[in-house]
Each structure stands twice: as C-alpha cells, then as structure tokens.
Coordinates of C-alpha atoms in Angstrom, one line a residue:
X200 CA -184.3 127.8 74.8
X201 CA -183.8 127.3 71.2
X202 CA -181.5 129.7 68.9
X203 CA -182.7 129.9 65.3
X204 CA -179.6 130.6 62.6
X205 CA -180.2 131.6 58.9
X206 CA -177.4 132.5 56.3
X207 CA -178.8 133.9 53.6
X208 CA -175.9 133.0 50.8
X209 CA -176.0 133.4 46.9
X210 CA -176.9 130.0 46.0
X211 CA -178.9 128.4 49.0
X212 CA -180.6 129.5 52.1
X213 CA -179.4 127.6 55.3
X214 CA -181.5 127.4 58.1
X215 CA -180.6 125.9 61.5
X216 CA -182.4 125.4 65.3
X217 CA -179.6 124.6 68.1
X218 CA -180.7 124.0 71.8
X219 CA -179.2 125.4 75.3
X220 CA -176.1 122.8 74.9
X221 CA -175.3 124.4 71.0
X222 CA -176.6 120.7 69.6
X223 CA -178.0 120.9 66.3
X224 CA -181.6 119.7 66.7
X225 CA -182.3 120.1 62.6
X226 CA -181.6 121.9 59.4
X227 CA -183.2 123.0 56.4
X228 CA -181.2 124.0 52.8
X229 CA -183.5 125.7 50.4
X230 CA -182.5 127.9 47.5
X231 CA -182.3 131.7 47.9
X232 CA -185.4 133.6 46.4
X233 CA -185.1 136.9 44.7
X234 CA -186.6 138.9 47.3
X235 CA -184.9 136.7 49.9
X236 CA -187.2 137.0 52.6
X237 CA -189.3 134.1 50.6
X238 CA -186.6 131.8 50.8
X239 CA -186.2 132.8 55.0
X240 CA -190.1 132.0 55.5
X241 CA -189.9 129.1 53.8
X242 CA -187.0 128.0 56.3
X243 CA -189.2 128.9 59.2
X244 CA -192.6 127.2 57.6
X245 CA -190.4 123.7 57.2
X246 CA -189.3 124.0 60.7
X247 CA -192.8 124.7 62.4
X248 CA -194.0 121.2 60.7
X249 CA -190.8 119.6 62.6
X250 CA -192.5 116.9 65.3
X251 CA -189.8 117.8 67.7
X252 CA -190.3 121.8 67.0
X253 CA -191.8 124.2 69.0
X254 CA -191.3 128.2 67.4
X255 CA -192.4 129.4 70.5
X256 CA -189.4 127.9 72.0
X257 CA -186.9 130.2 69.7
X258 CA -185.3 133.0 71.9
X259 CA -182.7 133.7 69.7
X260 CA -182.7 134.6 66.1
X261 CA -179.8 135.1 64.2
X262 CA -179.1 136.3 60.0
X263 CA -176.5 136.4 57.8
X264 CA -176.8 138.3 55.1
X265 CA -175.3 138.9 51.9
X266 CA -178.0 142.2 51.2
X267 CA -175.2 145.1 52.3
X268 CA -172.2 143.4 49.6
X269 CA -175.5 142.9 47.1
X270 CA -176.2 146.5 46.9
X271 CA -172.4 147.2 46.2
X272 CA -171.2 145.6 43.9
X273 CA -175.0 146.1 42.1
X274 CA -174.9 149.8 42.9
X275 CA -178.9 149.5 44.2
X276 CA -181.1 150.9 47.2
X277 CA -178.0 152.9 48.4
X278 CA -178.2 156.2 50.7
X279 CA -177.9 160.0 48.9
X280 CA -174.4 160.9 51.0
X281 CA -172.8 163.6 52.3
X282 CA -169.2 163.7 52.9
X283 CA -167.5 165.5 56.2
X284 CA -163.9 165.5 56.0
X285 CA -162.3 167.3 58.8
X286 CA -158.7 168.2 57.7
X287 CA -158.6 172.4 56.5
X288 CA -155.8 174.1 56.1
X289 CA -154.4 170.5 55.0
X290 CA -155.9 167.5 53.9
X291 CA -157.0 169.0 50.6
X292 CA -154.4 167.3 48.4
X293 CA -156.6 163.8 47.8
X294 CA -160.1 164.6 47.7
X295 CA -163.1 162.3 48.7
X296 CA -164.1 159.9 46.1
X297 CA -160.5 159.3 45.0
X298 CA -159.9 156.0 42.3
X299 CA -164.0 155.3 43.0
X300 CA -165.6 153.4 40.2
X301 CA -167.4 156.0 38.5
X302 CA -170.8 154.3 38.1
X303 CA -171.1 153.9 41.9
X304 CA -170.4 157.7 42.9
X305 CA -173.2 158.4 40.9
X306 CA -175.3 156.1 42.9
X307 CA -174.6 158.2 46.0
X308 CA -174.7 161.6 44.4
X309 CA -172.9 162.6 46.9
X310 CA -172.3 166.3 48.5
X311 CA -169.2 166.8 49.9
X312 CA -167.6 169.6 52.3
X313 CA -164.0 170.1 53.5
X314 CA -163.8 171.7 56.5
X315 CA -161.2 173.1 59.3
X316 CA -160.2 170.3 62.2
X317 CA -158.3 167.1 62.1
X318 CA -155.3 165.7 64.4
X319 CA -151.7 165.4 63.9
X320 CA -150.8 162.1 65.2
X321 CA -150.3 162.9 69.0
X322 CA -153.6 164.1 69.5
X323 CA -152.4 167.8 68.8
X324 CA -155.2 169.6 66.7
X325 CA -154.7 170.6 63.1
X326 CA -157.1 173.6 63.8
X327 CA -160.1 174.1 65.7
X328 CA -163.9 172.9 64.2
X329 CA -165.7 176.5 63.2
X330 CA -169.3 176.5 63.6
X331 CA -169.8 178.8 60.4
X332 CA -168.1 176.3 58.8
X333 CA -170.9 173.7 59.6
X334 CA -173.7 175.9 59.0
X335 CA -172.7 176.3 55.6
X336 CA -172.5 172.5 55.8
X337 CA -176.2 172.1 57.0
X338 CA -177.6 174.3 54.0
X339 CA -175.4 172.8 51.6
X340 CA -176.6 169.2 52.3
X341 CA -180.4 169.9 54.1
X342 CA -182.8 168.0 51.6
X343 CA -180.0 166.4 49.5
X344 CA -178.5 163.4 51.0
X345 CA -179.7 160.7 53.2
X346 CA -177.1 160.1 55.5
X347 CA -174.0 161.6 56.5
X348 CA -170.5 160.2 56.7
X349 CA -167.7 162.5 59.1
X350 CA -164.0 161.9 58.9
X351 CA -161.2 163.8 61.5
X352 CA -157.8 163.6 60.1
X353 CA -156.1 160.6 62.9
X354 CA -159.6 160.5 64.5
X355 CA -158.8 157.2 65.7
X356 CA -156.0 158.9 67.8
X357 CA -159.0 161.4 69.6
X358 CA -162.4 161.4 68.3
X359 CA -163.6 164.3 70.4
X360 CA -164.1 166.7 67.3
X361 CA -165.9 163.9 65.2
X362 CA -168.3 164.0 68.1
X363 CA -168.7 167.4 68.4
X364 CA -169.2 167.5 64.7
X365 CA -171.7 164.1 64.9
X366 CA -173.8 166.2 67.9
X367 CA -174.1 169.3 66.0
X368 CA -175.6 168.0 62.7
X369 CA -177.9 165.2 64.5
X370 CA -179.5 169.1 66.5
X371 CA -180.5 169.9 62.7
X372 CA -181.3 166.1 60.7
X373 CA -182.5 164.8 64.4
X374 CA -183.9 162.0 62.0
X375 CA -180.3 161.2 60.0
X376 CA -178.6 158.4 59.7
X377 CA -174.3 159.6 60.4
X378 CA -171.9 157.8 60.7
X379 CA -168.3 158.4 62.4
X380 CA -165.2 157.0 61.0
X381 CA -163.4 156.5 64.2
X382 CA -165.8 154.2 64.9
X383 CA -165.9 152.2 61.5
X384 CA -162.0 151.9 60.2
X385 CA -158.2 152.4 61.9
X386 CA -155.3 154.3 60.6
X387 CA -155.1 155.7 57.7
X388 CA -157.2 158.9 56.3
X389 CA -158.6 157.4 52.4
X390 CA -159.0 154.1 53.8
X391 CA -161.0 154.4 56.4
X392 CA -163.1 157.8 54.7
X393 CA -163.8 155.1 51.8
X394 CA -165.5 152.4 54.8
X395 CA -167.4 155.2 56.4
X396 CA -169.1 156.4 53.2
X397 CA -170.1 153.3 52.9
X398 CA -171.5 152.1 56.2
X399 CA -173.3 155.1 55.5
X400 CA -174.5 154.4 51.8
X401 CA -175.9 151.2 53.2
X402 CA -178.2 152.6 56.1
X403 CA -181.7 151.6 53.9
X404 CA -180.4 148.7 52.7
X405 CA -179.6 147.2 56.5
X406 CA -182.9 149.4 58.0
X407 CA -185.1 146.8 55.3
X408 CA -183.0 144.0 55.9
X409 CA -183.4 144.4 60.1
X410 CA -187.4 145.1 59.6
X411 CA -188.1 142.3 57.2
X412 CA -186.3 139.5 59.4
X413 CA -188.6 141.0 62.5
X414 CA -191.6 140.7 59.8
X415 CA -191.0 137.2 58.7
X416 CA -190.3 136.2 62.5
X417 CA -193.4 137.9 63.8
X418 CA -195.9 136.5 61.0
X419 CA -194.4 133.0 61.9
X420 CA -195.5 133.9 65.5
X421 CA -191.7 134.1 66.6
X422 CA -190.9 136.6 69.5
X423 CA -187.0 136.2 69.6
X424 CA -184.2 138.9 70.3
X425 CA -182.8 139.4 66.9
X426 CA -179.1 139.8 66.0
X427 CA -177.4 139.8 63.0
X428 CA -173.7 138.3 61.4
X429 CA -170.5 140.4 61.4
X430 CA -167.5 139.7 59.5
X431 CA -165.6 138.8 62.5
X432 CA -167.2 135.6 63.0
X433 CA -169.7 137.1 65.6
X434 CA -172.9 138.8 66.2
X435 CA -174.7 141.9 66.9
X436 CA -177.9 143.4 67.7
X437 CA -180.3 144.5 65.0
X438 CA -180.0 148.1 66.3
X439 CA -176.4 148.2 66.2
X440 CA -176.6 146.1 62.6
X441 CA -178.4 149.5 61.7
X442 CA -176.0 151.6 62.7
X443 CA -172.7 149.7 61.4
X444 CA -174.3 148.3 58.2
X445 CA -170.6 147.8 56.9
X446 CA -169.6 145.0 59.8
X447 CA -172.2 142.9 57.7
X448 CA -169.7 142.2 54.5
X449 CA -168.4 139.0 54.6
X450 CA -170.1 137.8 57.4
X451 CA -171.0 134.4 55.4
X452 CA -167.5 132.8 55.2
X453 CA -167.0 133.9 58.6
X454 CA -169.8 132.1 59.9
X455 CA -168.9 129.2 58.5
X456 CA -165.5 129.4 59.9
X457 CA -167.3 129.7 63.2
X458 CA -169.7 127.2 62.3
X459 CA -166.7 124.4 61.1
X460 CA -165.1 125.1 64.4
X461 CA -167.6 124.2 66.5
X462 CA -169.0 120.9 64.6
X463 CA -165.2 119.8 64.1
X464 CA -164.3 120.8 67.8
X465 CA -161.3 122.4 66.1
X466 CA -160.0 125.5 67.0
X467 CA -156.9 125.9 65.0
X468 CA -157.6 124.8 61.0
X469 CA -158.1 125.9 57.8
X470 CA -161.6 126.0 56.6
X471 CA -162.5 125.0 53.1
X472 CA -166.2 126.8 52.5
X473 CA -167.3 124.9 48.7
X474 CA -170.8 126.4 47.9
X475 CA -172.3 125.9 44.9
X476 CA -170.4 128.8 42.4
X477 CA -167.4 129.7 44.8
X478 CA -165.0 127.9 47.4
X479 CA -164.0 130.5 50.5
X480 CA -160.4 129.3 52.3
X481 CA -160.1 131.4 55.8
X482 CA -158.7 130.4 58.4
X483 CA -159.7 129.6 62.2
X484 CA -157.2 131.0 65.0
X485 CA -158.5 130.1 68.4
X486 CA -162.2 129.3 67.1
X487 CA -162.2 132.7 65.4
X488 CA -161.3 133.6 61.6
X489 CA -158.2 135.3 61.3
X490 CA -158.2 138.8 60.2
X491 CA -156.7 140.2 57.4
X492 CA -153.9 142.9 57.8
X493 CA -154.3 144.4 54.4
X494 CA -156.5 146.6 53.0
X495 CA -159.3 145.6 51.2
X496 CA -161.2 146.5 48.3
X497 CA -165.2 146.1 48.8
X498 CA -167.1 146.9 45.3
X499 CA -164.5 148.4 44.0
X500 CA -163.5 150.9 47.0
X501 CA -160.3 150.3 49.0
X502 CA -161.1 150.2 52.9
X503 CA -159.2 149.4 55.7
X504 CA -161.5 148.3 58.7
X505 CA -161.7 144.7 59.9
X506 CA -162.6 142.0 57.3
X507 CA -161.6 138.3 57.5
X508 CA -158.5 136.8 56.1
X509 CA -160.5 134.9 52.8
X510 CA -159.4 133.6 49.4
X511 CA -162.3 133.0 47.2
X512 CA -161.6 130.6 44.1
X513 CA -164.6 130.0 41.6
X514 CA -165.0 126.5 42.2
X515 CA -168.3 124.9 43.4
X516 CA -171.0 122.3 43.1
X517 CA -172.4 124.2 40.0
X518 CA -168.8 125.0 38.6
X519 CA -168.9 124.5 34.9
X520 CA -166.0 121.6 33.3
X521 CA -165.5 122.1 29.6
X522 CA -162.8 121.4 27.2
X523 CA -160.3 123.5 25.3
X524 CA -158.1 122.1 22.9
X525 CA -156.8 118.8 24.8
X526 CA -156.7 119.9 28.3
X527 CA -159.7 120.8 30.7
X528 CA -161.0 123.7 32.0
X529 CA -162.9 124.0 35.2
X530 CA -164.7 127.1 36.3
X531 CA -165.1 129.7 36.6
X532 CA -168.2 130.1 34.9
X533 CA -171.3 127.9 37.0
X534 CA -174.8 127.1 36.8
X535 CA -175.7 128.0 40.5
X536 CA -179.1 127.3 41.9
X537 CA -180.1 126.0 38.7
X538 CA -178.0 122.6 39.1
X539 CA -180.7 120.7 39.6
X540 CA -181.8 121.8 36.0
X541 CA -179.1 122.5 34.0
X542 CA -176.3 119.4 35.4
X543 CA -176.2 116.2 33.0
X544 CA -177.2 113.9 36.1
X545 CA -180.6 115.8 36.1
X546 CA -181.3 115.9 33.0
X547 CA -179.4 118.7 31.4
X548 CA -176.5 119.6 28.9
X549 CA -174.1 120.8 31.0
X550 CA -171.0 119.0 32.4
X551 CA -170.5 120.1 36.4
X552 CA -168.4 119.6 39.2
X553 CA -171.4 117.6 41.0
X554 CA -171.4 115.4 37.8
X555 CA -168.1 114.6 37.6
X556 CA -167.9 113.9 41.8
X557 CA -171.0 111.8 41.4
X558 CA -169.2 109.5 38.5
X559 CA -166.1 108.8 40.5
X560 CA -167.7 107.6 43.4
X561 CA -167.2 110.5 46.0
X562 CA -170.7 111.9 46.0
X563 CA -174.0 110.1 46.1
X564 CA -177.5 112.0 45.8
X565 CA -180.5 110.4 45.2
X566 CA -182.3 110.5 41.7
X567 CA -178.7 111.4 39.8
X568 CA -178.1 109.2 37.2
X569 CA -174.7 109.4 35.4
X570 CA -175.2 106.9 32.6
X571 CA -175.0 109.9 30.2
X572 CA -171.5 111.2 31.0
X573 CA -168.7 110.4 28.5
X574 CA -166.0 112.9 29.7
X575 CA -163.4 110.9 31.0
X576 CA -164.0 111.9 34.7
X577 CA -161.2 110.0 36.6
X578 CA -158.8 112.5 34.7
X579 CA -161.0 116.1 35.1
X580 CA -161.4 114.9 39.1
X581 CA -157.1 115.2 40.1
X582 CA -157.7 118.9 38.8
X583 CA -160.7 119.4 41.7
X584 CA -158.2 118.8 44.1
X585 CA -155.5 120.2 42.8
X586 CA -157.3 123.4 42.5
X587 CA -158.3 123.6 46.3
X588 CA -155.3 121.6 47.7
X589 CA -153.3 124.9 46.2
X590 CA -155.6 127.1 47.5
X591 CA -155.7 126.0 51.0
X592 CA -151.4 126.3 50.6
X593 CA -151.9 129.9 49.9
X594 CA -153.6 130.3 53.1
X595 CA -151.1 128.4 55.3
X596 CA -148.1 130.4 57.3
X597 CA -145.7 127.3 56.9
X598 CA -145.2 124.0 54.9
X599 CA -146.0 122.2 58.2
X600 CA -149.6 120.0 57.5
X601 CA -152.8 121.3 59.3
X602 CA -156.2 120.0 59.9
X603 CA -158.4 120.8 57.0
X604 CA -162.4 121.5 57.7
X605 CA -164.8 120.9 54.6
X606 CA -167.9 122.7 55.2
X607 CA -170.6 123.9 53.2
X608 CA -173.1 122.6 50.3
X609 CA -170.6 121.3 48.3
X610 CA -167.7 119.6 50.8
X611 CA -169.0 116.1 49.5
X612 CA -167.3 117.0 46.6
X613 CA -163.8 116.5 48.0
X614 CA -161.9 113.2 48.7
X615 CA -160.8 112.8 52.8
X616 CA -157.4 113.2 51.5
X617 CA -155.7 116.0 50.9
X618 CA -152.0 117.6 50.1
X619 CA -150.9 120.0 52.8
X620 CA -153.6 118.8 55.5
X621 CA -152.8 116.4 58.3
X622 CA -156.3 115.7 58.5
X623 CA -159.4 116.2 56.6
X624 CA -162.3 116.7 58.3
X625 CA -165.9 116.7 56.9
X626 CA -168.2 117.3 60.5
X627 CA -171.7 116.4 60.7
X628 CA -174.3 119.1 59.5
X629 CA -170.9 120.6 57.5
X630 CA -173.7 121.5 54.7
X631 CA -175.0 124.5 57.0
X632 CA -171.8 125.2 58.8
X633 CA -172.8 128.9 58.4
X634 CA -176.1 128.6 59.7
X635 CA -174.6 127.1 62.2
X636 CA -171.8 130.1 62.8
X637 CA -174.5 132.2 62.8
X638 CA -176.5 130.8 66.1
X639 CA -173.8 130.5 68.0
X640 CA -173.6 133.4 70.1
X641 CA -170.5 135.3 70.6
X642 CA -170.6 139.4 70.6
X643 CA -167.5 141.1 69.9
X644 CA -165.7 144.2 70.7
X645 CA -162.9 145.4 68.6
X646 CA -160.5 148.5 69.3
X647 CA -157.6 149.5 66.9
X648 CA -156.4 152.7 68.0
X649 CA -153.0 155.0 68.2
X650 CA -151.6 156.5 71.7
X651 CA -148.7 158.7 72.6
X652 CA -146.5 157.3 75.2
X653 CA -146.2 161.3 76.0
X654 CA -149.1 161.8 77.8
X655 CA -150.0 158.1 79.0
X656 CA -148.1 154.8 80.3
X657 CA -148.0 151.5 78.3
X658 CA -150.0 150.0 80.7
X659 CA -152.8 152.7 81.2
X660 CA -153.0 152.6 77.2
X661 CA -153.5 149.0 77.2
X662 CA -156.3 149.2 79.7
X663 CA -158.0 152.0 78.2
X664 CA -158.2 150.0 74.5
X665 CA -159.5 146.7 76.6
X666 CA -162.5 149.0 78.5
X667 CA -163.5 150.4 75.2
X668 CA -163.5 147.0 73.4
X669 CA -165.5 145.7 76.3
X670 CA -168.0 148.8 75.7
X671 CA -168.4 148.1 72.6
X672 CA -169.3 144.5 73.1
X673 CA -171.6 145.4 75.9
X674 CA -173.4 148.1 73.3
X675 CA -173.6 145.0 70.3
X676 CA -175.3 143.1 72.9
X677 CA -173.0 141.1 75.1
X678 CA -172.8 139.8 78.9
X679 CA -170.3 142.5 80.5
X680 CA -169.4 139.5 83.2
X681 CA -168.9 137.1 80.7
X682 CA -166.8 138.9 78.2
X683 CA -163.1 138.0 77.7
X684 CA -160.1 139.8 76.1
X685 CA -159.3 137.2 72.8
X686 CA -156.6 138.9 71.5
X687 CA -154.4 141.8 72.3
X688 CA -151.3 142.9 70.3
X689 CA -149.3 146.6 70.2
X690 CA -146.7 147.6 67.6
X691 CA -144.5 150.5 68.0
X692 CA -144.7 153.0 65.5
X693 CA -141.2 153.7 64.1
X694 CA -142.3 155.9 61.6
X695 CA -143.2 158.6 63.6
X696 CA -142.1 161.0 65.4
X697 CA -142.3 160.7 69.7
X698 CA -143.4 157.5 71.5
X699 CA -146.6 156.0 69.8
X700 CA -148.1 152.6 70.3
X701 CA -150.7 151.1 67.9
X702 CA -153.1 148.6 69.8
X703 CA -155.3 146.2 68.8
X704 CA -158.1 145.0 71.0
X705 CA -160.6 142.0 70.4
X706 CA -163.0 141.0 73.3
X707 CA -165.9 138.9 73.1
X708 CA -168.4 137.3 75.1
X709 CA -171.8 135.3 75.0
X710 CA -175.3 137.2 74.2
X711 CA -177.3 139.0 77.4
X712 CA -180.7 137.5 77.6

C-alpha cells in the first residue's frame, strides 16, 4: 500500500508517496498554479514516470489545502448565509456580525433571525424553540442564502435545541448545507457564532476543493480513499472536510509540525516551518502541534474553536534584504515563486535571503552564481538568525534549551546552530515536511464541552466527553479499536454559579481501510 500526500502551500506544491512502514519512497516540489489543481496534476504526472512507482498502488490520498483561508481573507466563492441565533428574550444586546470587516459581510449577504431558545449554563433552558418562530425563518431566508449557520446560547452545554432546530430546516432546504455551532467552536456565544458562519460561508469553496482532488486523482487513474488536512495536525474524510470546511485553516503549518516529528523522530520540539515568503514556529507536544488557548482572529473575524499554537514572521527564501539609511532591513516584503526570476543569483535585481545564504556558504543550489552580489553578506546573515532565534524564544514556556526542527523549502537557509535550541535538527526530506504531515494518517476527535456536577459525577462526565471524542473520530474516518485518548484536561469553573467542569477531550487513531 502506498499513501499519496500533497500540501498545496502559497509558494510551492509538495508532493509525497510513503509506503506501509511511513518511509518516504520520493518527493516532488513544484510551484503552486493559479487554479491549483494544475500544479496537484503535475505532482501526480512526475510521480507516474517514477521507475519505482506504481499509481495503482496508492490507497491513500491525502490534501492540504490553503483554498478555505484563500477565500477569506480574499472575500471570493463564499456561501449567501443565514444566521440562527437561538437566544430570545436575551441575547439581543450584541447582534451577529459584531466588529466584522465590512467588505466581507457584504460577501455573505447575509439574512439573519433572532429567535426564542438558548441555555443558561446548567443546561436550564432560556425559553422553549417556537415553531412559528422558524416558519417565519424558512420564508425569510427560502431562495436567499446558501447555507445556514444555527447558534444556542451555551449549546456546547446541551445541543438538543440546535438539533431540533438543524432537523426542522433540513425538512424544508433538504438540499442545504447547515451547520451547528456546538459542533464547530466551545464556550463562548460571539466566538464561536463568528466560526460557524464561517464553516458555513466556506461550504462551495471546500465542495470544489473535495471534487476536484477526486477529478485529478481519477484522470491520473488513482482509486484511493481521500482525506483531507485539519488544523490539528490530522486528517479527515472528504465527506466530513465538506461538512466542517473551517477545520481546514491552518492545516499547512500543522502538517509540517506532524511531518518534522516524524522525519526527526522527535516528539517534543519546536518546529521552525521557513517557506519561501513566511517562517511558521509551532510547537510539537507528544508528536502533535500544541493548541492555542486564545482566541483567534481568521480574516479578520474573532473565533474561538481549535487552531494550532503558530507565530508566523515574514521571513523566507524569497524575503526581500534592502538598505535604509546604514542599517539593514530584511522582509517583509518577498519575491515568492518568482525567485528563480527575480533573485540576483538567477539573474535578477533583487537582493534575497537565498542570495545572501548562498554567499556565506550555508546554502548550495545548482546554477546560482553569486559573483554579482556586493552587499556585505557576512553582516545582513547574523540578522537571519537573529530574527528566527527570537522567534522560536517566543514560542518556548521556559529559558531551558529545546530541540529545534528546520523543515520546509527554505530550512537550508539556517546555520545548525542556534540560540535557545539544544539541538538543531534539519531531517531528511525536511523540504516537504508538510507533504509528509499530510500522509501520515492519524484521525482525530476533539470534545470541549461544559457539565454540571449537579446532575452528573466527575467520572461519568469524563467518560461521556471521551465516547463522544471517540465518535467523532470514528465519523472523520478513524479505526474505533485503534483509537487512543491523547490528551484529557478539566478546569473548574469558578466563575459560575453551582458545580461546573470544563473538559477537554482529544482522541485519535490511525485511518479505517
């Protein structure tokens, strides 16, 4: 059996082909195409002419994509939505939409309805969900949107009436796309509303990105089980990808996190990601990224469901050096895929990072020739280093040295010393990393949710959180047998009134062929 990864990234497209053991058999880089799907075929067309390749050997296929943050933060091919917010008589104070940049609201048109239902935080109900109510709803929205998005007031708490709700619209738009916020974010009304609008903006874009991968796969004659990247470092089915369009954002740094983790055989590190306009720093916990705790804005929206603990710093292979006044400046400006044009060592006017590298000494690449570069390199490379030596201290939870990981395009262009690490390492095939993160494998299951201690024991609440991680990981596409609890934390919540847990549930477990 033979697993097929591609990570689709802003610069270059990374393709990879890993056997049963998870050995990389080979890899292809080529740069990303403007319709994308060009620069996937061409992946799969260099790796049918591959003596050693056989396609019909590839059972898995796996994609990472950057299409779902594209349409974003560009505002294009996004879903007409409409809004559900279960909270009347309260709830009414901060309406939907709420510190929304203004150009993207007006990308979803959006229709939106207040209605009575909602929680208070023990699982009491705020009122009861009136059927008149949603009838209006259905008129109001019936040839005007293109997905639906429905938020309960502390529906992570009990979801039952964002079921209900779910169930009763689906009996009139049997065809639309609706997603359920209980299902996409935790705690925390605006937050989580915000993430659910936009897994549901993004249902075309994901639906195009799910059928094309099948179309390129099939034309190369490719019958494979197809999964996708999530931005927890592991995978999921292209049917649930179409449903949760939202877990795709920020999958890329993640799978390189996954991907430096397994070529280093390091499971605790920081990962330094150096592509050719940006440098990601996450860090690996146990083989997975961590997660961050804070909320975090996407396009311009604050959301609060998972996303990986990253600090992006513009510095890359195609980061721009130029001088201002005596000192130099590097970044953040970069040429991108068009190094190869535009970088004095091929030919061009423009000063890089790859230039610079190649004129110390630290990077080689056949063809460069850096007889025309005057800048006085030995003093602009320190500031490289400097740059992502403070970056990676950012990351770190204590001044004690940790391994460092360079992966990605660029990782040549750091020295194999480094302040802050104990030990830097640069793995073999660390240029696709997060093609490599991408095959690997894993599904996950993910549970944040609030109980009373009223009505249920610590235990029992612990137990229920782990079964419905482990459903979740079985629905994504994961061995039930196989599937193991990764992480498990509960905080007691002071600020409120009673006995109330939260918990947090990961599970995750290898693929079910």
């Amino acid at each position: 059996m033979i697993r097929l990864g591609i990570d689709v990234g802003g610069t270059n497209t990374d393709g990879v082909l890993m056997d049963e053991s998870y050995r990389v058999i080979t890899s292809m880089k080529t740069p990303t195409t403007d319709d994308v799907f060009t620069g996937i075929q061409t992946i799969i067309q260099q790796f049918a002419s591959h003596p050693a390749v056989n396609l019909e050997d590839i059972q898995v296929a796996t994609l990472g994509t950057t299409h779902c943050t594209n349409a974003i933060v560009e505002r294009k091919q996004l879903n007409r939505v409409g809004v559900i917010r279960l909270s009347l008589p309260s709830g009414t104070t901060i309406p939907p939409f709420l510190g929304w940049p203004n150009d993207l609201v007006e990308a979803l048109q959006p229709e939106i309805a207040l209605i009575h239902g909602g929680y208070e935080y023990n699982g009491e109900p705020i009122s009861h969900i009136r059927h008149e109510e949603l009838d209006h709803v259905i008129e109001q929205m019936r040839g005007k949107v293109e997905s639906i998005a429905v938020c309960g007031v502390f529906s992570p708490v009990l979801q039952d009436q964002e079921k209900y709700v779910v169930e009763y619209l689906q009996r009139a738009f049997p065809n639309m796309p609706i997603s359920m916020s209980s299902e996409i974010g935790s705690v925390g009304l605006i937050e989580r509303e915000n993430a659910t609008i936009l897994n549901a903006a993004l249902m075309t874009t994901i639906r195009q990105v799910s059928q094309g991968f099948r179309r390129a796969l099939k034309e190369a004659g490719i019958e494979a089980a197809i999964y996708l990247g999530q931005n927890d470092g592991t995978l999921m089915t292209g049917d649930y990808a179409e449903q949760y369009p939202i877990f795709t954002i920020a999958c890329g740094p993640t799978n390189s996190i996954r991907g430096a983790a397994h070529l280093s055989n390091v499971d605790n590190a920081i990962v330094v990601d150096i592509g050719g306009t940006t440098t990601d720093i996450g860090v690996l916990v146990n083989s997975f990224p961590r997660q961050t705790s804070l909320a975090v804005e996407v396009g311009g929206v604050r959301t609060n469901y998972r996303m990986p603990d990253i600090y992006a710093i513009g510095f890359g292979g195609g980061t721009c050096v130029t001088q201002q006044n005596e000192s130099w400046k590097v970044g953040p400006e970069s040429v991108g895929y068009c190094l190869m044009q535009e970088a004095i060592s091929f030919g061009g006017e423009t000063l890089t990072a790859t230039d610079v590298a190649l004129a110390v000494g630290e990077l080689e690449i056949e063809g460069a020739d850096c007889s025309r570069i005057t800048e006085p390199v030995h003093d602009i490379y320190p500031l490289f280093t400097q740059l992502v030596a403070e970056a990676v201290d950012r990351m770190k939870t204590s001044a004690t040295p940790i391994p460092v990981i360079l992966v990605g395009g660029g990782a040549a262009l750091m020295p194999t010393v480094l302040e802050g690490a104990s030990e830097v390492i640069r793995p073999a095939h660390a240029s696709v990393a997060n093609a490599v993160g991408a095959a690997l494998g894993d599904i996950s299951g993910t549970v944040e949710k609030v109980y009373a201690l009223e009505n249920i024991t610590h235990e029992d609440a612990l137990q229920q959180a782990k079964e419905e991680a482990i459903e979740q990981a079985v629905e994504a596409g994961a061995e039930r047998s196989k599937i193991e609890v990764i992480e498990l934390e509960d905080y007691p919540l002071a600020y409120m009134p009673g006995n109330a847990i939260l918990v947090k549930v990961k599970v995750a477990g290898p693929l079910a062929l």
